[in-house]
mmCIF file of N, CA, C and O in Angstrom:
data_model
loop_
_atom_site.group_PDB
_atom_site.id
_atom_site.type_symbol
_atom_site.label_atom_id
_atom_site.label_comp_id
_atom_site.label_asym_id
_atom_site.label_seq_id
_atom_site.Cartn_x
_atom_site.Cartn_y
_atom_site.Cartn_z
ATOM 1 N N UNK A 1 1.952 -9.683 -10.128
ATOM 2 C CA UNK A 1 1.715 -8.323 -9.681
ATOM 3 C C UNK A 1 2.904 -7.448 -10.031
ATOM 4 O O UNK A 1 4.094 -7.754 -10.094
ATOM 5 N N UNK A 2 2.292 -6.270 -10.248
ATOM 6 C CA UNK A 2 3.811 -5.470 -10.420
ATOM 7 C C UNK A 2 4.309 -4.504 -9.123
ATOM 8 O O UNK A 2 3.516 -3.929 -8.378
ATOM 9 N N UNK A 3 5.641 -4.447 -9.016
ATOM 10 C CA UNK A 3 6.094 -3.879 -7.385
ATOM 11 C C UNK A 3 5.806 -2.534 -7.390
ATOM 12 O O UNK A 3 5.542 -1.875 -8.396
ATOM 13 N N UNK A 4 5.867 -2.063 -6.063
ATOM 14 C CA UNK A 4 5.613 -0.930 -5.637
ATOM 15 C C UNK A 4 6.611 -0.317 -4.818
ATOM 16 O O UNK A 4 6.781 -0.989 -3.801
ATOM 17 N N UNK A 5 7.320 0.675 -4.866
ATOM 18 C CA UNK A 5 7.745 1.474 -3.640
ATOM 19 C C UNK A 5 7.130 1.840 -2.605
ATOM 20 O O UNK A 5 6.067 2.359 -2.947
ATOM 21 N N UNK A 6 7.307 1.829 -1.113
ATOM 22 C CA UNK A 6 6.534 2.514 -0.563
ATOM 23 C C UNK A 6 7.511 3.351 -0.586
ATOM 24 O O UNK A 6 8.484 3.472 -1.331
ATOM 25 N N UNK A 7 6.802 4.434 1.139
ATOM 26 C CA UNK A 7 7.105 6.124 1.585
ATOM 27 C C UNK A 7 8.343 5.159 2.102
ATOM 28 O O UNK A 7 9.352 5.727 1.682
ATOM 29 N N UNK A 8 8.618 4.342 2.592
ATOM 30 C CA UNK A 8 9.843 3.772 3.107
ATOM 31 C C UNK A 8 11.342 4.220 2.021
ATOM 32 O O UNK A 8 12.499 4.040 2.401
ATOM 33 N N UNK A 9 11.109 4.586 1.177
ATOM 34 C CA UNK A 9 12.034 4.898 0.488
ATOM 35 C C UNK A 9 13.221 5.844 0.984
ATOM 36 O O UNK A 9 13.057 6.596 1.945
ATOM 37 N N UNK A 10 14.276 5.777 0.369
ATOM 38 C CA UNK A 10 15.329 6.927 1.083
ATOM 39 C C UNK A 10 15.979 7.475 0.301
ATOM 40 O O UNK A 10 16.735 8.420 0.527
ATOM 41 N N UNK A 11 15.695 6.767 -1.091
ATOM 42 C CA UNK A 11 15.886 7.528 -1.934
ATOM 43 C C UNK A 11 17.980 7.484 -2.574
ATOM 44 O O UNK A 11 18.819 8.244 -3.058
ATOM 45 N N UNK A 12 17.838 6.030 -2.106
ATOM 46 C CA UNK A 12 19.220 5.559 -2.233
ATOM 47 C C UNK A 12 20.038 5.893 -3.822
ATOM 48 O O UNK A 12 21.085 6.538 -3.863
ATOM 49 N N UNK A 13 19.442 5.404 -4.914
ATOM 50 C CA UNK A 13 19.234 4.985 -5.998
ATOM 51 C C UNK A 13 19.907 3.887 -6.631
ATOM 52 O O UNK A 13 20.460 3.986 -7.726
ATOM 53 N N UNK A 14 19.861 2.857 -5.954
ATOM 54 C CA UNK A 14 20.356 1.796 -6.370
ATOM 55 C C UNK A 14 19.279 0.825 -6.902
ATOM 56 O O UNK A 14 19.845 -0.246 -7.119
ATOM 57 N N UNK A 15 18.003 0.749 -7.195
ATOM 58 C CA UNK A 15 16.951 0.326 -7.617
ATOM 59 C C UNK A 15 16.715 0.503 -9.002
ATOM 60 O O UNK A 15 16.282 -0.339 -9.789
ATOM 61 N N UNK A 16 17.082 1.830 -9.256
ATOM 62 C CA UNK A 16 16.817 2.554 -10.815
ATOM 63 C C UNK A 16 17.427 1.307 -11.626
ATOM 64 O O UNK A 16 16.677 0.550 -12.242
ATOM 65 N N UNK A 17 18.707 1.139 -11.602
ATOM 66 C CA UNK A 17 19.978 0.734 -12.603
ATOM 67 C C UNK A 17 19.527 -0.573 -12.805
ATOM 68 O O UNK A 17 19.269 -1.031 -13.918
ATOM 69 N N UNK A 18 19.430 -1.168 -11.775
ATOM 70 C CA UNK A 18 18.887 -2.520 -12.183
ATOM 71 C C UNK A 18 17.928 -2.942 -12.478
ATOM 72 O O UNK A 18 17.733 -4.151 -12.350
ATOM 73 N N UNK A 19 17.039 -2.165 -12.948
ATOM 74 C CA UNK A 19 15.695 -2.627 -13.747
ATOM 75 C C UNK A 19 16.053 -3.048 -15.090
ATOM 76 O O UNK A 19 16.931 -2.438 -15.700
ATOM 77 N N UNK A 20 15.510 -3.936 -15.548
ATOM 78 C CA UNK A 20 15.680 -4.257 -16.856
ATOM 79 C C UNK A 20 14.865 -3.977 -18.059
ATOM 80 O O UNK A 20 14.984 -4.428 -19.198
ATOM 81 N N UNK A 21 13.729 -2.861 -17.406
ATOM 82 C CA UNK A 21 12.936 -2.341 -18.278
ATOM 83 C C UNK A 21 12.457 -1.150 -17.907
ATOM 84 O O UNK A 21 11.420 -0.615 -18.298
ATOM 85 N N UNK A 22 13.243 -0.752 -17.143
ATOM 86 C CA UNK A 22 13.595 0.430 -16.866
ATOM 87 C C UNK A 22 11.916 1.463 -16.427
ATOM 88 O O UNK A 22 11.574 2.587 -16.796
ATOM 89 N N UNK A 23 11.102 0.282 -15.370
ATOM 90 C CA UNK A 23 10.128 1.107 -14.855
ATOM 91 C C UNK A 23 10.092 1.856 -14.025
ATOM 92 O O UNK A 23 9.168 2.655 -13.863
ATOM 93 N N UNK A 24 11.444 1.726 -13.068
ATOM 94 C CA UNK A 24 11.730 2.667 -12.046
ATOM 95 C C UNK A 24 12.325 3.260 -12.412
ATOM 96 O O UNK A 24 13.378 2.933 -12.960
ATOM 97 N N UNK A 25 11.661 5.076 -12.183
ATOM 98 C CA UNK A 25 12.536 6.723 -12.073
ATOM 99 C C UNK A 25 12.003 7.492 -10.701
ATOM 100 O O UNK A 25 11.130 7.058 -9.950
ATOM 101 N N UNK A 26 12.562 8.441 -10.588
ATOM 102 C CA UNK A 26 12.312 9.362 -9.687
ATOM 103 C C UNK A 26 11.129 9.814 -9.498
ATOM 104 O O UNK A 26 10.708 10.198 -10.590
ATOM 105 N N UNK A 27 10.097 10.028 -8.403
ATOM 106 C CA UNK A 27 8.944 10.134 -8.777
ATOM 107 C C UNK A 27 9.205 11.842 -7.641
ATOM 108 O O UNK A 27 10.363 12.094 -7.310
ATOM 109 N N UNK A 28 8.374 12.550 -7.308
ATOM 110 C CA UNK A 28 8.354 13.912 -6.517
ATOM 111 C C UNK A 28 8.796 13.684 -5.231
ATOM 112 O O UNK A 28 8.765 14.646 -4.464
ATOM 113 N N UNK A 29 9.214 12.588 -4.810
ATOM 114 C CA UNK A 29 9.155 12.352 -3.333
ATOM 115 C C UNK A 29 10.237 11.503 -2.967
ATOM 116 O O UNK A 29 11.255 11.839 -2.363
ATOM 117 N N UNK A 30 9.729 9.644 -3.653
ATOM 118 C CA UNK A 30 10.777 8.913 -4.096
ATOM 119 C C UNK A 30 10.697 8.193 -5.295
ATOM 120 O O UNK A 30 9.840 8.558 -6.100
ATOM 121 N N UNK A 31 11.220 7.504 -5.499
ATOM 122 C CA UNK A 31 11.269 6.815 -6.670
ATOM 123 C C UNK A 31 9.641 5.579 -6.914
ATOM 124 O O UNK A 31 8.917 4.978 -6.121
ATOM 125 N N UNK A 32 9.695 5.708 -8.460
ATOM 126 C CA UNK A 32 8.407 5.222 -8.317
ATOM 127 C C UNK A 32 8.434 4.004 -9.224
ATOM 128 O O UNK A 32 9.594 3.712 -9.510
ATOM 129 N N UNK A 33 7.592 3.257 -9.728
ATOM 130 C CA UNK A 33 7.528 1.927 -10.144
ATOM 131 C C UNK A 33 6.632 2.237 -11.501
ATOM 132 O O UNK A 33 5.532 2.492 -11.009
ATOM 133 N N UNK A 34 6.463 2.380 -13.229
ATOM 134 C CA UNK A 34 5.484 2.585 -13.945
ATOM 135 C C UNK A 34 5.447 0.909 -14.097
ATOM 136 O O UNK A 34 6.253 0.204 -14.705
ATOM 137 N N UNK A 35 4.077 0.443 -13.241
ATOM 138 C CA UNK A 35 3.693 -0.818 -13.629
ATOM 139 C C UNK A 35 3.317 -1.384 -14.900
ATOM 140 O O UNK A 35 3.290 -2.604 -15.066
ATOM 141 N N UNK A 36 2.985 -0.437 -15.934
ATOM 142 C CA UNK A 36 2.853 -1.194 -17.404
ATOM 143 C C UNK A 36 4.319 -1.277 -17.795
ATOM 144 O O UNK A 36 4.688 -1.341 -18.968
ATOM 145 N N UNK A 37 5.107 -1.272 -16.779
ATOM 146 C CA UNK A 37 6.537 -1.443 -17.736
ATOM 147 C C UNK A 37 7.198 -2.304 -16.937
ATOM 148 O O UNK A 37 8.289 -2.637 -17.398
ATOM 149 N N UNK A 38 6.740 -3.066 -15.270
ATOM 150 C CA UNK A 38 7.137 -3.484 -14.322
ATOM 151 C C UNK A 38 6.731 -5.174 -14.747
ATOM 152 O O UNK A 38 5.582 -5.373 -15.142
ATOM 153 N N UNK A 39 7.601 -6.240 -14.663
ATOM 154 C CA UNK A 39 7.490 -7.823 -14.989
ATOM 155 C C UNK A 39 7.967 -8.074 -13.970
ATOM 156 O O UNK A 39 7.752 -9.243 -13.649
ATOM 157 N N UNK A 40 8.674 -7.386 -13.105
ATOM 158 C CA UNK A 40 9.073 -8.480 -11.607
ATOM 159 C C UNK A 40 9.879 -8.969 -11.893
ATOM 160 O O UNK A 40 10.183 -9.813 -11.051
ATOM 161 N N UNK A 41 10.831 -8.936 -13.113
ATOM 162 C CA UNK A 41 12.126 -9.193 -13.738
ATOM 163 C C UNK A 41 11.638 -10.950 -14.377
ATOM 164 O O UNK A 41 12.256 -11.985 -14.628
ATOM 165 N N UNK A 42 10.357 -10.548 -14.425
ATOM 166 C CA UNK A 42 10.270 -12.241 -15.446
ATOM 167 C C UNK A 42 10.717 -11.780 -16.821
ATOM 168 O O UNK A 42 10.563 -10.715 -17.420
ATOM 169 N N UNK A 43 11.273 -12.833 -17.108
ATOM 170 C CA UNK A 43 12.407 -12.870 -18.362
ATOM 171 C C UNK A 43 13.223 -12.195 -18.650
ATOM 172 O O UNK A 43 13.435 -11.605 -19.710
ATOM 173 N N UNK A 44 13.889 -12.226 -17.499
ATOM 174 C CA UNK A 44 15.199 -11.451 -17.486
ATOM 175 C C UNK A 44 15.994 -11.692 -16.674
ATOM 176 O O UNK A 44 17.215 -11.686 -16.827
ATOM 177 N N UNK A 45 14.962 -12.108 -15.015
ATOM 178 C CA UNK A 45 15.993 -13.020 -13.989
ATOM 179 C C UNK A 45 15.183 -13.734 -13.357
ATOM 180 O O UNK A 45 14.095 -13.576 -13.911
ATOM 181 N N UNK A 46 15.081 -14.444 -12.500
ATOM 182 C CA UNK A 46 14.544 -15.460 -11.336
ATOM 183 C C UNK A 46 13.423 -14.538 -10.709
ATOM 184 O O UNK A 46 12.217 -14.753 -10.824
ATOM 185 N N UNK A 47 13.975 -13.513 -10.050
ATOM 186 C CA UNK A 47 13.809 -12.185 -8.962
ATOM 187 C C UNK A 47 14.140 -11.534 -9.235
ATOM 188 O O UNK A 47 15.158 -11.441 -9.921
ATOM 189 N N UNK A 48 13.105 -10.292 -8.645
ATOM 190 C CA UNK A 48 13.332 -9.011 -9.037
ATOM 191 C C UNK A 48 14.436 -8.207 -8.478
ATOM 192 O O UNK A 48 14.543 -8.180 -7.252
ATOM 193 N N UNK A 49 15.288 -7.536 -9.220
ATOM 194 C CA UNK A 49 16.456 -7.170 -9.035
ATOM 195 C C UNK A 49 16.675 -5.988 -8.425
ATOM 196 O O UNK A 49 17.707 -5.578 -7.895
ATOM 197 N N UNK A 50 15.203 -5.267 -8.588
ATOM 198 C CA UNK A 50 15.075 -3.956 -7.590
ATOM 199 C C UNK A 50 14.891 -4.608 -6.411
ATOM 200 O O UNK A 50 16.040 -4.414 -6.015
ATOM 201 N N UNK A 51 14.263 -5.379 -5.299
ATOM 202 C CA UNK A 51 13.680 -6.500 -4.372
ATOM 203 C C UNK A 51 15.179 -6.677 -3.426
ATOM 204 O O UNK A 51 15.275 -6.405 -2.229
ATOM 205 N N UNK A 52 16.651 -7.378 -4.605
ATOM 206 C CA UNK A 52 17.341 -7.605 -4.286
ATOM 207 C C UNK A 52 17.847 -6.716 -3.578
ATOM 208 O O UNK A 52 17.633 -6.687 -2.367
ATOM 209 N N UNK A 53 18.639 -5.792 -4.217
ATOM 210 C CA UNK A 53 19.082 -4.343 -3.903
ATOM 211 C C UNK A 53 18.862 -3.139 -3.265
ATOM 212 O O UNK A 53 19.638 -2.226 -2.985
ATOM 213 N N UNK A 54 17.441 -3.313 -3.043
ATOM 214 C CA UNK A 54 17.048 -2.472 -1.626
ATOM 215 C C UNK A 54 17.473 -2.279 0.095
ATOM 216 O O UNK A 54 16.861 -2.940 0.934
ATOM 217 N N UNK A 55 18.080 -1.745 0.318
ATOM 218 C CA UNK A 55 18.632 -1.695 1.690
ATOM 219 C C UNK A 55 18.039 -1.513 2.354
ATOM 220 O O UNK A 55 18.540 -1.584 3.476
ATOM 221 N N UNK A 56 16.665 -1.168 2.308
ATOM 222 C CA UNK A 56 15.405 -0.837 3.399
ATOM 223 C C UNK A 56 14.272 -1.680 3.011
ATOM 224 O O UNK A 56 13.199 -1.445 3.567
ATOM 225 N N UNK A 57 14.335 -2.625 2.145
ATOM 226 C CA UNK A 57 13.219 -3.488 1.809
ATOM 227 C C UNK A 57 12.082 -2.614 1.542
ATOM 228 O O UNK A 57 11.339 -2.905 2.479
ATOM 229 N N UNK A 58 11.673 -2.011 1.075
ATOM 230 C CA UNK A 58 10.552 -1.239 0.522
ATOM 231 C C UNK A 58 9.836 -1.102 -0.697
ATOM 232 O O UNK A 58 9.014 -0.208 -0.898
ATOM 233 N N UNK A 59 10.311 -2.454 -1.940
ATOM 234 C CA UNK A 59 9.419 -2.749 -2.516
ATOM 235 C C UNK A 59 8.645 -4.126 -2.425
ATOM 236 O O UNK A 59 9.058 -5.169 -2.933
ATOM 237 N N UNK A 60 7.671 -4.015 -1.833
ATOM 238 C CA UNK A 60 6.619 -5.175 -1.798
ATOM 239 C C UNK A 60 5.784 -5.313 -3.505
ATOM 240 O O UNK A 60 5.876 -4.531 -4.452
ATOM 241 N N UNK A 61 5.101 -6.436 -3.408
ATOM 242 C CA UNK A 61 3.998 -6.546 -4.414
ATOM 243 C C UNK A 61 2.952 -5.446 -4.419
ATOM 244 O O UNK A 61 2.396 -5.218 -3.345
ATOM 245 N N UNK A 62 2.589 -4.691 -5.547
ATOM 246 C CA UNK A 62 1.588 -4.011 -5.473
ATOM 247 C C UNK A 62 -0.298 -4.872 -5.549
ATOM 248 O O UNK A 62 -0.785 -5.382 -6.557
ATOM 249 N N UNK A 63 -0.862 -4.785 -4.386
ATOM 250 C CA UNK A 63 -1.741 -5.198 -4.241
ATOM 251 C C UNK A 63 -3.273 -4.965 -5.027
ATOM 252 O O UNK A 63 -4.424 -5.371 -4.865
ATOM 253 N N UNK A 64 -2.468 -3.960 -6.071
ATOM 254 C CA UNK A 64 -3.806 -3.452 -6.622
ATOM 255 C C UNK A 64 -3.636 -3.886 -8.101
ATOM 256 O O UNK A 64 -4.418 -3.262 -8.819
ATOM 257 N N UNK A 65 -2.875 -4.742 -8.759
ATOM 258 C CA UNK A 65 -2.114 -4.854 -9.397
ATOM 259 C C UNK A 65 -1.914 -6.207 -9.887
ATOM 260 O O UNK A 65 -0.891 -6.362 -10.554
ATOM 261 N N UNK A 66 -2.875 -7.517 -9.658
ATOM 262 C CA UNK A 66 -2.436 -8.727 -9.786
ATOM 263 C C UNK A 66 -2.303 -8.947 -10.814
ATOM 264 O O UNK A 66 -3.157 -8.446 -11.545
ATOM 265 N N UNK A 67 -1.101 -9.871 -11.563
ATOM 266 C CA UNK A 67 -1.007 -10.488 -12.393
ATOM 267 C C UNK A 67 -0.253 -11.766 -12.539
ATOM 268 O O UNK A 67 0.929 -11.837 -12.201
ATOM 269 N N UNK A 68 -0.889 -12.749 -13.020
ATOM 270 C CA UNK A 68 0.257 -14.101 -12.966
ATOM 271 C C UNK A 68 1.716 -14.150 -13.967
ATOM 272 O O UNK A 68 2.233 -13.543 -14.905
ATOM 273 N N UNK A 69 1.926 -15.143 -13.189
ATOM 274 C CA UNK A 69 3.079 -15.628 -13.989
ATOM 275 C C UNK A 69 2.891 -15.211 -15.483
ATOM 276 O O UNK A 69 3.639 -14.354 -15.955
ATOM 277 N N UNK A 70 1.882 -15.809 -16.265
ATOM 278 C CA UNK A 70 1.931 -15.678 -17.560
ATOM 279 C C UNK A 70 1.817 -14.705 -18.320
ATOM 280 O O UNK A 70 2.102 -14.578 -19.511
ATOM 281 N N UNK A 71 1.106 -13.563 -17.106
ATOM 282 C CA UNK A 71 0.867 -12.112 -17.621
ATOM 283 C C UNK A 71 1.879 -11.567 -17.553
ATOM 284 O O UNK A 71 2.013 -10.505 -18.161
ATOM 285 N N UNK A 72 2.853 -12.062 -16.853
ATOM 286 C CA UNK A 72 3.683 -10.946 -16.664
ATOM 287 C C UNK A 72 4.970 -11.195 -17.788
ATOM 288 O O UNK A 72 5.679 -10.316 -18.278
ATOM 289 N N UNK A 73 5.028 -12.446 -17.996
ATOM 290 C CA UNK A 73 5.693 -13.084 -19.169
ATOM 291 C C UNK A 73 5.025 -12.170 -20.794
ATOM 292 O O UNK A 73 5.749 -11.733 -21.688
ATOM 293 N N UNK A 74 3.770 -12.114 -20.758
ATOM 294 C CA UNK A 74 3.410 -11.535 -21.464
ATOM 295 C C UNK A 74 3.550 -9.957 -21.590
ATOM 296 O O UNK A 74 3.579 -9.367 -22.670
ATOM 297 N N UNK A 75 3.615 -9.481 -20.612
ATOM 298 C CA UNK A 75 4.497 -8.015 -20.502
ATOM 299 C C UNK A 75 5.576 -8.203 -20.751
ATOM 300 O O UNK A 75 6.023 -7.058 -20.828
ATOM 301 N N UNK A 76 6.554 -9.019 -20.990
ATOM 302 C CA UNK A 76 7.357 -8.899 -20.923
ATOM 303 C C UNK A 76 7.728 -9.042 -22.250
ATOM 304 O O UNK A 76 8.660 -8.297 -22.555
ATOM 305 N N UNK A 77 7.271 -9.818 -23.230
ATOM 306 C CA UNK A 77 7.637 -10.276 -24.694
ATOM 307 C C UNK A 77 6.593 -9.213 -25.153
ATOM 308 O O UNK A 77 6.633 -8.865 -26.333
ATOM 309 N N UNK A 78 5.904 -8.810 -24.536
ATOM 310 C CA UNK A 78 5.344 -7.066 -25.349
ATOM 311 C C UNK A 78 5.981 -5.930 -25.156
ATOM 312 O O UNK A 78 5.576 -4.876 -25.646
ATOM 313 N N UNK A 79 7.296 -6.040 -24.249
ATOM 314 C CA UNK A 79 8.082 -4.854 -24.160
ATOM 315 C C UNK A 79 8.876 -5.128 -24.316
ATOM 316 O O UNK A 79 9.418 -4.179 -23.751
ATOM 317 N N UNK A 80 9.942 -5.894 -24.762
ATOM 318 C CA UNK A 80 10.995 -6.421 -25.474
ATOM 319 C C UNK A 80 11.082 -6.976 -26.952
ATOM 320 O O UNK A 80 12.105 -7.055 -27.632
ATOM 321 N N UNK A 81 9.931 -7.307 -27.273
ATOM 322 C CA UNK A 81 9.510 -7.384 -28.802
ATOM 323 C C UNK A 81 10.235 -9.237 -28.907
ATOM 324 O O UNK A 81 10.702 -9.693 -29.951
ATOM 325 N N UNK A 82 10.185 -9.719 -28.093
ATOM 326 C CA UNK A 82 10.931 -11.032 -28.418
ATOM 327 C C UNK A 82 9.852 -11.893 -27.918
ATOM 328 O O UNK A 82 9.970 -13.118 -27.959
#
């Protein structure tokens, strides 16, 4: 699945930087997640590194959004070209 922000946000910005594919930006309110660009940091780390770094815990799995392991591996070598 790819993550989601909720309204829980505060708009810290310590989430942005550590994406490694840089799906999180600023969205009108708070920061937002573009899931065709979101892997959950497969192939790149263990865990997701936005997940880590949240001080209010406010990105969960997006529920609308499933994808396995392999899909997301596959997003991932389709947006890195490797």
């Amino acid at each position: 699945m790819a993550l989601m922000i909720t309204d829980e946000c505060i708009n810290c910005d310590v989430c942005e930087p550590e994406c490694p594919n840089e799906a999180i930006s600023p969205g009108d309110e708070i920061y937002v997640i573009d899931p065709n660009k979101c892997t959950e940091c497969v192939g790149h780390y263990d865990e997701p590194q936005c997940q880590q770094v949240c001080p209010v815990d406010c990105i969960p799995l997006d529920p609308e959004r499933p994808e396995s392991h392999e899909q997301l591996m596959e997003k991932y070598h389709r947006l890195t070209g490797n």
